[in-house]
């Protein structure tokens, strides 16, 4: 672990001077079935990236068998939706038994190494257990956030040709029960690869169990053994696929592989959170996102840490819930998203009263740029001015945290993710792809050298991986973000420079939302952009051309219903404006920068609009918006 600034500089220097040696040294703390000797092969052109190529391992052996001395320590504390329902805790040994039993259930249902398994679950312990069970037997998990619609779910099942879906009989969310099993049933109707639906009992809701297809977990688990040998995996065998949105087309399956992901998530977890034995760590993310994968499940458990998993919502039963949980479990490291911070801040400080937050040592932020006001509120009211804020910048594709302060080592600076972690070589490029070397500049954030948990491909479509990440700037990994580097060399993330909207820390592709809107029969065409939103960071603004303006239709609600049905509630537009036309270039491309300005209530300085085919439409849209 890096303990002070001098060590950080030494680590950083070594990691750049001889990356292979640096990661080879770190990787020696892991349990390998076969030690790797070939550390790194790569090029960013194809791209082709292989870490620890000739090594063999199983990531779950590195959680359980390797951490033997932790057998009786707590691994997971599960905090349910209802504050008065009892917690469930698992020691490493108990968790190990659960994972092995679950793994044997998967085997019994015919799941084999390399098969894809979809996990569509609420935040119950089985979400983590089933991920690890897949890893134990070499199956590839693909967790789908349980707020996604049936059609999003079937797209993912079809894309990876999954054999099995793991779900539950319901999902407690605040005072609602979400019928996730019904969503699965509907999704499977438009797929053909699923053999079984493994169903976990949680809400005891009445659900349909289809004969020979739907299996109750609590029944089948009684028929299997509690021990399961770890499958021998090659370093570059797939560990998981996680779907994420981009600027075009449907979400793509980001692929992470066994060894590099393992090495990098433990490395970043222990350094960024400065986790010490005995600490209690809590990340509020959902396992449906990469943050949950890397920093609820894999990173903490590889380290042998005590990690909290929370089923509920920050505002249920009221806006004190987070602070109550921190107090109750004496949380030492707390990791959440700016949108949650802003939302809780907006409820007022009275919800903090009576809770003791003095156990906190490090507080973190992830998912979107954190504005200065939220940063200050978090720092003063939650961290009580004594906890460094780790503003961690990274992505689904990066697998782990890339740019972040190390608490009490690298100074924090509001709204800055600050400095790259060892092994990370960021670079700013101008729009022509020329490196901007000086400080106090802004540019396109790229990375020039591989780190162990960089994505390897997009599932089933390597060309798309190349085009999305490795073609804009030849020879570099392009993040899609713009960044500023200040005079001290510190990085501040400015947000996406592509057509991706970041709503409450969730990535939403404009094309996806437009496709959903266009499914509504009254819509001719649509264009979607992000706009500044006080709580969500960015909201979604949809400009639509409709067939017949004279019809009395509630477009706002109709369109939101459509988007909820096709993607999920997280992608619902916040605003809909019916317009007579969309600003297009002669080649038919929508000039989104104009729409972005209008959505942000900026009505001048549109820049060069001489290439517009229909410049008059700009004023018409402005007029429509002002009315
Ligand atoms: C995008 C990645 C990986 C965490 C969850 C989101 C934005 C992420 C920060 C931050 C400013 C951030 C970027 C990035 N982002 N963290 N600390 N400061 N922006 O993962 O869904 O893959 O989204 O989230 O725009 O590209 P994701």
XYZ file of C-alpha atoms and ligand atoms in Angstrom:
654
model
C 0.000 0.000 0.000
C 1.149 3.524 -0.729
C 1.567 5.371 2.567
C 2.793 8.853 1.775
C 3.428 11.327 -0.989
C 7.011 10.317 -1.496
C 5.941 6.704 -1.967
C 3.265 7.790 -4.412
C 5.870 9.525 -6.542
C 8.179 6.515 -6.398
C 5.343 4.162 -7.308
C 4.196 6.387 -10.114
C 7.677 6.765 -11.535
C 8.347 3.015 -11.369
C 4.987 2.201 -12.935
C 5.786 4.362 -15.949
C 9.441 3.450 -16.256
C 8.861 -0.286 -16.196
C 5.130 -1.102 -16.136
C 5.721 -4.813 -16.575
C 7.958 -5.016 -13.558
C 5.628 -2.837 -11.527
C 2.578 -5.037 -12.134
C 4.540 -8.274 -11.989
C 5.712 -7.296 -8.506
C 2.220 -6.413 -7.346
C 0.737 -9.561 -8.872
C 2.951 -11.763 -6.738
C 0.603 -11.295 -3.772
C -2.090 -13.278 -5.569
C -2.715 -16.985 -5.592
C -1.932 -18.318 -9.041
C -2.573 -21.834 -10.220
C 0.213 -21.070 -12.624
C 2.445 -18.029 -12.119
C 2.555 -15.806 -15.184
C 5.871 -14.916 -16.753
C 4.601 -13.059 -19.806
C 3.306 -9.856 -18.224
C 2.045 -7.674 -21.057
C 1.379 -7.876 -24.788
C -0.421 -5.002 -26.378
C -1.197 -2.686 -29.184
C -3.838 0.046 -29.229
C -4.381 -0.270 -32.974
C -6.285 -3.563 -33.300
C -6.601 -3.267 -30.241
C -5.073 -6.338 -28.639
C -4.287 -6.281 -24.938
C -3.205 -9.230 -22.832
C -2.019 -9.114 -19.253
C -0.339 -12.063 -17.509
C -1.144 -14.133 -20.584
C 0.375 -17.452 -19.519
C -0.953 -17.276 -15.954
C -3.743 -19.430 -14.531
C -5.938 -18.587 -11.598
C -9.404 -18.286 -10.200
C -10.477 -14.931 -8.784
C -12.637 -16.565 -6.086
C -9.626 -18.516 -4.805
C -8.039 -15.145 -4.289
C -11.011 -14.096 -2.194
C -11.470 -17.245 -0.164
C -8.573 -19.683 -0.207
C -5.952 -16.915 -0.265
C -7.516 -14.981 2.611
C -7.602 -18.011 4.949
C -6.745 -15.964 8.017
C -9.928 -13.960 7.382
C -12.206 -17.003 7.453
C -14.080 -15.849 10.557
C -14.029 -12.135 9.767
C -17.082 -10.474 8.346
C -17.108 -10.193 4.577
C -20.546 -8.743 3.868
C -23.027 -6.931 6.047
C -26.331 -6.785 4.259
C -28.614 -3.912 5.194
C -32.210 -4.433 4.033
C -34.677 -1.963 2.587
C -36.672 -1.787 5.840
C -34.612 -0.351 8.690
C -36.212 -2.713 11.192
C -35.653 -5.874 9.235
C -32.585 -7.638 10.561
C -29.159 -7.381 8.937
C -27.569 -10.474 7.564
C -23.842 -10.857 7.937
C -21.580 -13.368 6.241
C -18.122 -14.247 7.414
C -15.655 -15.161 4.685
C -16.240 -18.808 5.510
C -20.008 -18.518 5.362
C -19.826 -16.572 2.137
C -17.529 -19.227 0.729
C -20.090 -21.929 1.506
C -22.843 -19.902 -0.110
C -20.768 -19.268 -3.222
C -19.847 -22.931 -3.565
C -23.429 -24.095 -3.084
C -24.616 -21.565 -5.627
C -21.881 -22.679 -8.010
C -23.051 -26.265 -7.684
C -26.615 -25.212 -8.448
C -25.392 -23.535 -11.622
C -23.525 -26.680 -12.594
C -26.571 -28.795 -11.909
C -28.529 -26.574 -14.287
C -26.007 -27.253 -16.998
C -23.943 -24.073 -16.795
C -20.392 -24.693 -17.930
C -17.181 -22.730 -18.164
C -17.556 -19.953 -20.736
C -21.381 -19.931 -20.651
C -23.045 -16.578 -20.094
C -25.361 -16.023 -17.142
C -27.552 -12.965 -16.737
C -28.059 -11.670 -13.208
C -31.152 -9.479 -12.829
C -31.478 -9.032 -9.101
C -32.168 -6.475 -6.428
C -29.403 -5.626 -3.974
C -29.667 -8.832 -1.980
C -26.663 -10.904 -0.922
C -27.391 -13.386 -3.705
C -26.418 -10.699 -6.207
C -22.816 -10.866 -4.989
C -22.994 -14.590 -4.286
C -24.205 -15.419 -7.772
C -21.502 -13.299 -9.403
C -18.853 -15.127 -7.415
C -20.517 -18.479 -8.122
C -20.197 -17.811 -11.847
C -16.565 -16.868 -11.391
C -15.979 -20.020 -9.349
C -16.997 -22.260 -12.253
C -15.709 -20.028 -15.034
C -19.111 -18.914 -16.266
C -19.297 -15.337 -17.528
C -21.713 -13.170 -15.593
C -23.533 -10.244 -17.023
C -25.365 -8.278 -14.382
C -28.232 -6.176 -15.667
C -29.433 -3.371 -13.409
C -32.894 -4.435 -12.229
C -34.396 -1.097 -13.272
C -33.945 -1.860 -16.953
C -37.003 -2.749 -18.994
C -37.900 -6.117 -20.485
C -36.786 -4.984 -23.903
C -33.377 -3.838 -22.610
C -33.044 -7.149 -20.817
C -33.900 -9.222 -23.869
C -31.428 -7.224 -25.975
C -28.691 -8.155 -23.525
C -29.739 -11.801 -23.302
C -29.707 -12.025 -27.079
C -26.444 -10.196 -27.512
C -24.532 -12.563 -25.251
C -26.724 -15.630 -25.874
C -27.110 -16.270 -22.171
C -28.189 -19.706 -20.994
C -29.605 -18.782 -17.646
C -31.161 -15.821 -15.875
C -30.952 -15.345 -12.139
C -33.721 -13.207 -10.693
C -36.013 -12.885 -7.686
C -39.716 -12.968 -6.959
C -39.675 -9.220 -6.364
C -37.588 -6.237 -5.454
C -38.229 -4.103 -2.357
C -37.585 -0.481 -3.219
C -38.746 2.006 -0.640
C -42.417 1.296 -0.108
C -42.820 -0.387 -3.477
C -42.324 -3.916 -4.703
C -40.939 -4.082 -8.228
C -42.077 -7.223 -10.069
C -38.729 -8.160 -11.573
C -39.751 -11.746 -12.346
C -42.546 -10.471 -14.592
C -39.997 -8.381 -16.449
C -37.832 -11.454 -16.941
C -40.805 -13.480 -18.201
C -41.621 -10.795 -20.722
C -38.005 -10.414 -21.799
C -37.526 -14.127 -22.402
C -40.414 -14.151 -24.860
C -38.178 -12.503 -27.414
C -35.114 -14.659 -26.811
C -34.209 -18.249 -27.591
C -31.084 -19.067 -25.608
C -32.423 -19.360 -22.053
C -32.723 -22.834 -20.499
C -33.590 -21.876 -16.933
C -34.652 -18.991 -14.749
C -33.209 -19.415 -11.308
C -35.460 -17.527 -8.927
C -34.555 -16.333 -5.465
C -37.241 -15.778 -2.889
C -37.178 -12.302 -1.440
C -40.592 -10.591 -1.369
C -42.787 -13.735 -1.438
C -44.873 -12.040 -4.105
C -47.101 -14.265 -6.169
C -45.327 -14.993 -9.422
C -45.686 -17.273 -12.347
C -43.300 -20.234 -12.299
C -43.052 -21.772 -15.718
C -42.792 -25.535 -15.548
C -39.408 -27.011 -16.497
C -37.928 -23.556 -16.947
C -38.276 -21.680 -13.650
C -36.466 -23.075 -10.641
C -36.677 -21.929 -7.038
C -33.206 -21.415 -5.669
C -34.160 -22.320 -2.100
C -35.413 -25.694 -3.291
C -32.625 -26.723 -5.613
C -29.890 -25.583 -3.247
C -30.867 -28.368 -0.839
C -29.924 -30.932 -3.436
C -26.298 -29.871 -3.923
C -22.953 -30.074 -2.158
C -21.365 -27.256 -0.191
C -17.950 -27.558 -1.725
C -16.871 -26.724 -5.217
C -13.387 -26.706 -6.653
C -12.363 -23.509 -8.384
C -12.195 -23.815 -12.145
C -8.762 -23.182 -13.576
C -8.978 -20.004 -15.651
C -6.468 -18.514 -18.027
C -5.660 -14.893 -17.265
C -7.428 -13.655 -20.369
C -10.524 -15.835 -20.030
C -13.676 -13.740 -19.690
C -14.725 -12.849 -16.164
C -17.761 -10.755 -17.026
C -19.621 -8.683 -19.559
C -21.243 -5.439 -18.503
C -23.429 -3.525 -20.918
C -23.020 0.210 -21.172
C -24.380 2.945 -23.403
C -22.439 4.874 -25.962
C -23.190 7.617 -28.436
C -24.499 5.300 -31.116
C -26.574 2.167 -31.356
C -27.525 -0.253 -28.647
C -25.541 -0.714 -25.449
C -22.367 -2.684 -25.913
C -20.994 -5.472 -23.766
C -17.765 -4.316 -22.180
C -15.567 -7.356 -21.580
C -13.298 -7.771 -18.570
C -10.997 -10.719 -18.096
C -9.845 -12.616 -15.033
C -6.325 -11.669 -14.010
C -5.915 -8.009 -14.933
C -9.251 -7.072 -13.438
C -8.427 -8.918 -10.227
C -5.034 -7.283 -9.864
C -6.228 -3.784 -10.565
C -9.406 -3.783 -8.454
C -7.590 -4.907 -5.329
C -4.766 -2.450 -5.978
C -7.089 0.509 -6.382
C -9.416 -0.501 -3.550
C -6.685 -0.659 -0.949
C -4.913 2.480 -2.075
C -7.806 4.796 -2.836
C -9.729 3.957 0.314
C -6.624 3.314 2.435
C -8.490 0.359 3.833
C -7.035 -1.079 7.069
C -7.902 -4.433 8.649
C -10.970 -4.064 10.831
C -12.390 -1.114 8.893
C -15.982 -1.113 7.684
C -16.419 0.074 4.133
C -19.618 1.044 2.377
C -20.240 1.760 -1.275
C -23.848 2.722 -2.015
C -23.836 1.734 -5.693
C -25.940 -1.023 -7.203
C -24.151 -4.163 -8.378
C -25.788 -3.558 -11.751
C -23.102 -0.946 -12.472
C -19.349 -1.240 -12.669
C -18.955 0.559 -9.331
C -20.829 -2.273 -7.665
C -18.750 -4.903 -9.446
C -15.382 -3.394 -8.622
C -16.003 -1.696 -5.297
C -18.754 -3.653 -3.572
C -17.852 -7.123 -4.696
C -14.429 -7.786 -6.196
C -12.101 -5.063 -4.839
C -13.180 -5.223 -1.185
C -13.545 -9.007 -1.050
C -10.158 -9.589 -2.672
C -8.695 -7.388 0.043
C -10.511 -9.354 2.754
C -12.446 -6.237 3.729
C -15.771 -5.850 5.476
C -18.196 -4.431 2.942
C -21.787 -3.270 3.347
C -24.435 -4.041 0.774
C -27.565 -1.898 0.980
C -30.828 -2.964 -0.558
C -32.764 0.270 -0.216
C -32.890 3.912 -1.187
C -31.165 6.973 0.294
C -34.552 8.568 0.958
C -36.427 5.670 2.510
C -37.968 5.817 5.035
C -36.498 9.320 5.004
C -33.444 11.298 3.973
C -31.522 10.193 7.087
C -31.094 6.629 5.942
C -27.476 6.866 4.777
C -26.406 8.663 7.948
C -28.284 6.186 10.104
C -26.468 3.282 8.433
C -23.086 4.985 8.807
C -23.776 5.497 12.507
C -25.190 2.002 13.043
C -22.278 0.144 11.454
C -19.561 2.683 12.290
C -18.617 3.008 8.659
C -15.029 4.122 8.031
C -15.005 4.565 4.260
C -18.111 5.771 2.477
C -18.415 5.900 -1.307
C -21.392 7.446 -3.098
C -22.431 9.554 -6.084
C -22.780 13.343 -6.448
C -26.442 12.967 -7.362
C -27.162 11.332 -4.002
C -25.166 14.013 -2.204
C -27.089 16.802 -3.945
C -30.431 15.126 -3.339
C -29.740 14.626 0.372
C -28.370 18.143 0.710
C -31.609 19.464 -0.778
C -33.660 17.866 2.000
C -31.889 20.056 4.531
C -29.411 19.475 7.338
C -32.052 18.473 9.861
C -31.848 14.935 8.487
C -28.282 14.747 9.782
C -29.230 15.597 13.327
C -28.693 12.923 15.923
C -26.391 10.756 13.826
C -22.806 10.206 14.773
C -20.619 10.199 11.705
C -17.317 10.356 13.548
C -16.270 6.870 12.429
C -15.737 8.167 8.884
C -12.151 8.456 7.692
C -12.515 8.711 3.921
C -15.501 9.756 1.830
C -15.704 9.211 -1.891
C -17.523 10.397 -4.974
C -17.998 8.679 -8.308
C -19.961 8.685 -11.522
C -20.138 12.297 -12.625
C -18.414 15.591 -12.015
C -19.077 16.823 -8.487
C -19.934 20.503 -8.377
C -18.238 22.738 -5.860
C -21.333 23.329 -3.743
C -21.995 19.615 -3.311
C -18.303 18.994 -2.656
C -18.270 21.583 0.113
C -21.468 20.318 1.686
C -20.147 16.748 1.665
C -16.814 17.849 3.076
C -18.280 19.977 5.859
C -21.397 18.100 6.870
C -20.546 14.473 6.256
C -16.769 14.449 6.542
C -16.853 17.159 9.249
C -13.839 18.761 7.578
C -11.594 15.924 8.644
C -12.205 13.361 5.909
C -10.529 13.696 2.560
C -12.896 13.353 -0.380
C -11.719 10.922 -3.007
C -13.260 12.157 -6.241
C -12.636 9.053 -8.303
C -12.739 9.262 -12.072
C -13.093 6.052 -14.044
C -15.454 4.175 -16.367
C -17.084 0.827 -17.031
C -14.370 0.309 -19.629
C -11.498 1.084 -17.282
C -12.610 -1.550 -14.755
C -11.113 0.373 -11.854
C -10.393 3.866 -10.563
C -7.965 5.800 -12.781
C -7.620 9.326 -11.429
C -8.194 10.069 -7.765
C -6.568 11.593 -4.737
C -5.052 9.111 -2.296
C -6.557 10.204 1.015
C -4.190 12.121 3.296
C -1.470 11.640 0.689
C -2.513 13.653 -2.351
C -4.254 16.851 -1.387
C -7.892 17.213 -2.317
C -9.062 20.039 -4.467
C -12.804 20.597 -4.887
C -14.101 19.348 -8.268
C -10.728 17.820 -9.170
C -10.082 14.097 -9.495
C -6.468 15.264 -9.070
C -3.701 12.818 -10.053
C -3.462 9.532 -11.948
C -2.915 6.364 -9.957
C 0.281 4.411 -10.559
C 0.146 2.707 -13.930
C -2.182 5.291 -15.464
C -0.741 7.562 -18.136
C -3.304 10.204 -19.063
C -2.748 12.582 -21.914
C -4.737 15.526 -23.273
C -5.162 15.796 -27.023
C -6.579 18.648 -29.034
C -9.255 17.964 -31.655
C -6.574 17.299 -34.258
C -5.051 14.637 -32.067
C -2.002 16.675 -31.101
C -0.789 16.246 -27.537
C -1.196 19.297 -25.345
C 1.885 19.198 -23.193
C 1.642 22.288 -21.057
C -0.427 22.758 -17.916
C -3.460 24.980 -17.478
C -5.129 23.533 -20.552
C -8.209 21.622 -21.612
C -8.456 18.750 -24.054
C -9.751 15.306 -24.892
C -8.773 12.889 -22.177
C -6.958 9.834 -23.516
C -4.749 7.177 -21.987
C -1.563 6.218 -23.721
C -0.574 2.947 -22.099
C -2.554 -0.099 -20.958
C -3.344 -0.781 -17.298
C -4.391 -4.240 -16.115
C -8.173 -3.764 -16.117
C -8.668 -1.964 -19.416
C -11.541 -3.431 -21.465
C -10.411 -6.111 -23.894
C -13.245 -5.968 -26.385
C -16.950 -5.349 -26.770
C -18.667 -8.685 -26.738
C -19.214 -10.217 -30.145
C -18.109 -7.087 -31.985
C -14.438 -6.266 -31.746
C -14.711 -3.745 -34.555
C -17.036 -1.676 -32.437
C -14.506 -1.645 -29.614
C -11.851 -0.424 -32.008
C -14.082 2.245 -33.503
C -15.423 3.515 -30.208
C -12.264 3.694 -28.156
C -9.202 3.366 -30.365
C -9.977 5.150 -33.631
C -10.765 8.759 -32.731
C -7.149 9.263 -31.695
C -4.900 6.634 -33.243
C -2.770 4.764 -30.797
C -4.620 5.980 -27.717
C -7.543 4.840 -25.620
C -10.126 7.625 -25.888
C -12.272 8.074 -22.793
C -15.015 10.228 -24.311
C -14.409 12.815 -21.583
C -12.957 16.274 -21.735
C -10.586 17.309 -18.983
C -8.679 20.268 -17.711
C -5.153 20.033 -16.313
C -4.301 22.879 -13.977
C -0.966 24.484 -13.216
C -0.178 21.805 -10.649
C -0.814 19.019 -13.149
C -4.106 18.081 -11.509
C -6.998 16.818 -13.582
C -10.526 18.068 -13.494
C -13.052 16.089 -15.513
C -15.286 18.382 -17.541
C -17.788 15.798 -18.756
C -18.523 13.898 -21.921
C -17.467 15.306 -25.254
C -19.539 12.748 -27.158
C -23.287 12.182 -27.388
C -23.531 10.459 -24.039
C -25.624 12.003 -21.286
C -24.722 11.421 -17.669
C -27.948 11.340 -15.676
C -27.457 10.810 -11.955
C -24.162 9.108 -12.704
C -25.769 6.762 -15.235
C -24.721 6.754 -18.814
C -27.522 7.235 -21.288
C -26.908 7.186 -25.019
C -28.782 9.825 -26.991
C -29.350 7.471 -29.923
C -30.947 4.900 -27.648
C -33.389 7.413 -26.208
C -34.176 8.781 -29.660
C -34.899 5.266 -30.899
C -37.298 4.739 -28.020
C -39.034 8.079 -28.613
C -39.354 7.337 -32.319
C -41.283 4.172 -31.493
C -44.177 6.393 -30.530
C -46.418 6.476 -33.557
C -47.138 10.204 -33.384
C -43.437 11.096 -33.603
C -41.699 11.794 -36.904
C -38.224 12.499 -35.630
C -36.473 13.381 -32.402
C -33.192 14.642 -31.016
C -32.102 14.288 -27.436
C -29.476 16.282 -25.544
C -28.388 16.734 -21.944
C -28.982 19.916 -19.983
C -27.794 21.059 -16.555
C -30.004 19.616 -13.810
C -29.683 20.606 -10.181
C -29.936 17.131 -8.667
C -29.208 14.734 -11.508
C -26.222 16.616 -12.875
C -27.678 16.322 -16.328
C -31.273 15.938 -17.354
C -32.587 14.695 -20.680
C -34.154 17.161 -23.101
C -36.035 15.736 -26.071
C -36.859 17.825 -29.143
C -39.551 16.122 -31.198
C -41.233 16.657 -34.509
C -44.751 15.248 -34.405
C -47.049 14.136 -37.188
C -49.934 16.396 -36.447
C -49.410 19.356 -34.171
C -53.103 20.103 -33.988
C -53.867 16.860 -32.147
C -54.472 17.270 -28.449
C -51.968 14.777 -27.091
C -50.022 14.733 -23.844
C -46.706 14.184 -25.613
C -44.690 14.591 -22.453
C -46.261 11.639 -20.669
C -46.737 9.497 -23.754
C -43.083 9.822 -24.655
C -41.907 9.173 -21.130
C -43.993 5.998 -21.065
C -42.416 4.915 -24.308
C -38.896 5.450 -23.025
C -39.666 3.666 -19.753
C -40.978 0.718 -21.700
C -38.018 0.516 -24.061
C -35.140 1.375 -21.751
C -36.269 1.946 -18.176
C -37.314 4.828 -15.921
C -33.737 6.148 -15.646
C -33.809 7.258 -19.281
C -37.111 9.200 -19.115
C -36.707 12.678 -20.617
C -37.196 15.517 -18.146
C -38.378 17.844 -20.859
C -40.067 17.408 -24.191
C -40.424 20.203 -26.685
C -42.470 19.860 -29.840
C -40.603 21.675 -32.621
C -41.260 22.311 -36.301
C -37.820 21.066 -37.385
C -34.338 20.114 -36.215
C -31.159 21.978 -37.151
C -29.376 19.831 -39.698
C -26.229 20.106 -41.710
C -26.249 19.546 -45.435
C -25.169 15.978 -44.817
C -28.251 15.441 -42.647
C -26.496 15.428 -39.294
C -28.323 17.052 -36.408
C -26.279 19.917 -34.981
C -26.622 18.983 -31.369
C -24.488 21.765 -30.011
C -27.247 24.198 -30.958
C -29.864 22.095 -29.209
C -27.641 21.763 -26.159
C -27.425 25.533 -25.893
C -31.142 26.017 -26.273
C -31.824 23.287 -23.702
C -29.537 25.160 -21.307
C -31.492 28.379 -21.950
C -28.651 29.978 -23.854
C -30.009 31.686 -26.900
C -27.018 33.307 -28.532
C -23.435 32.609 -29.605
C -24.327 29.517 -31.577
C -21.011 29.657 -33.387
C -20.766 28.885 -37.053
C -24.181 27.865 -38.361
C -23.400 28.507 -42.017
C -23.397 24.794 -42.786
C -26.995 24.495 -41.633
C -29.468 23.470 -44.258
C -32.321 25.163 -42.421
C -30.952 28.024 -40.271
C -34.430 29.489 -39.804
C -35.361 26.538 -37.619
C -33.086 27.772 -34.837
C -35.275 30.793 -34.123
C -38.392 28.688 -34.412
C -37.099 26.279 -31.785
C -36.117 29.138 -29.508
C -39.590 30.611 -29.830
C -41.194 27.263 -29.081
C -38.954 26.835 -26.041
C -39.650 30.300 -24.667
C -43.384 29.767 -24.892
C -18.388 8.223 -17.131
C -18.301 6.739 -16.972
C -17.090 4.339 -13.127
C -18.002 4.865 -12.238
C -19.444 4.925 -12.596
C -19.788 5.488 -13.937
C -18.227 10.064 -15.697
C -17.231 8.977 -13.671
C -16.422 10.692 -12.627
C -15.818 11.663 -11.776
C -16.384 13.296 -13.345
C -16.988 11.135 -13.825
C -17.333 10.284 -16.894
C -17.062 8.873 -17.393
N -17.498 10.049 -14.452
N -16.593 9.359 -12.566
N -15.263 11.338 -10.600
N -15.825 12.948 -12.180
N -16.980 12.433 -14.188
O -19.341 4.617 -14.920
O -21.307 4.510 -16.441
O -19.029 3.836 -17.223
O -19.592 6.236 -16.812
O -18.861 8.799 -15.914
O -18.004 11.030 -17.853
O -16.708 8.823 -18.742
P -19.854 4.743 -16.386
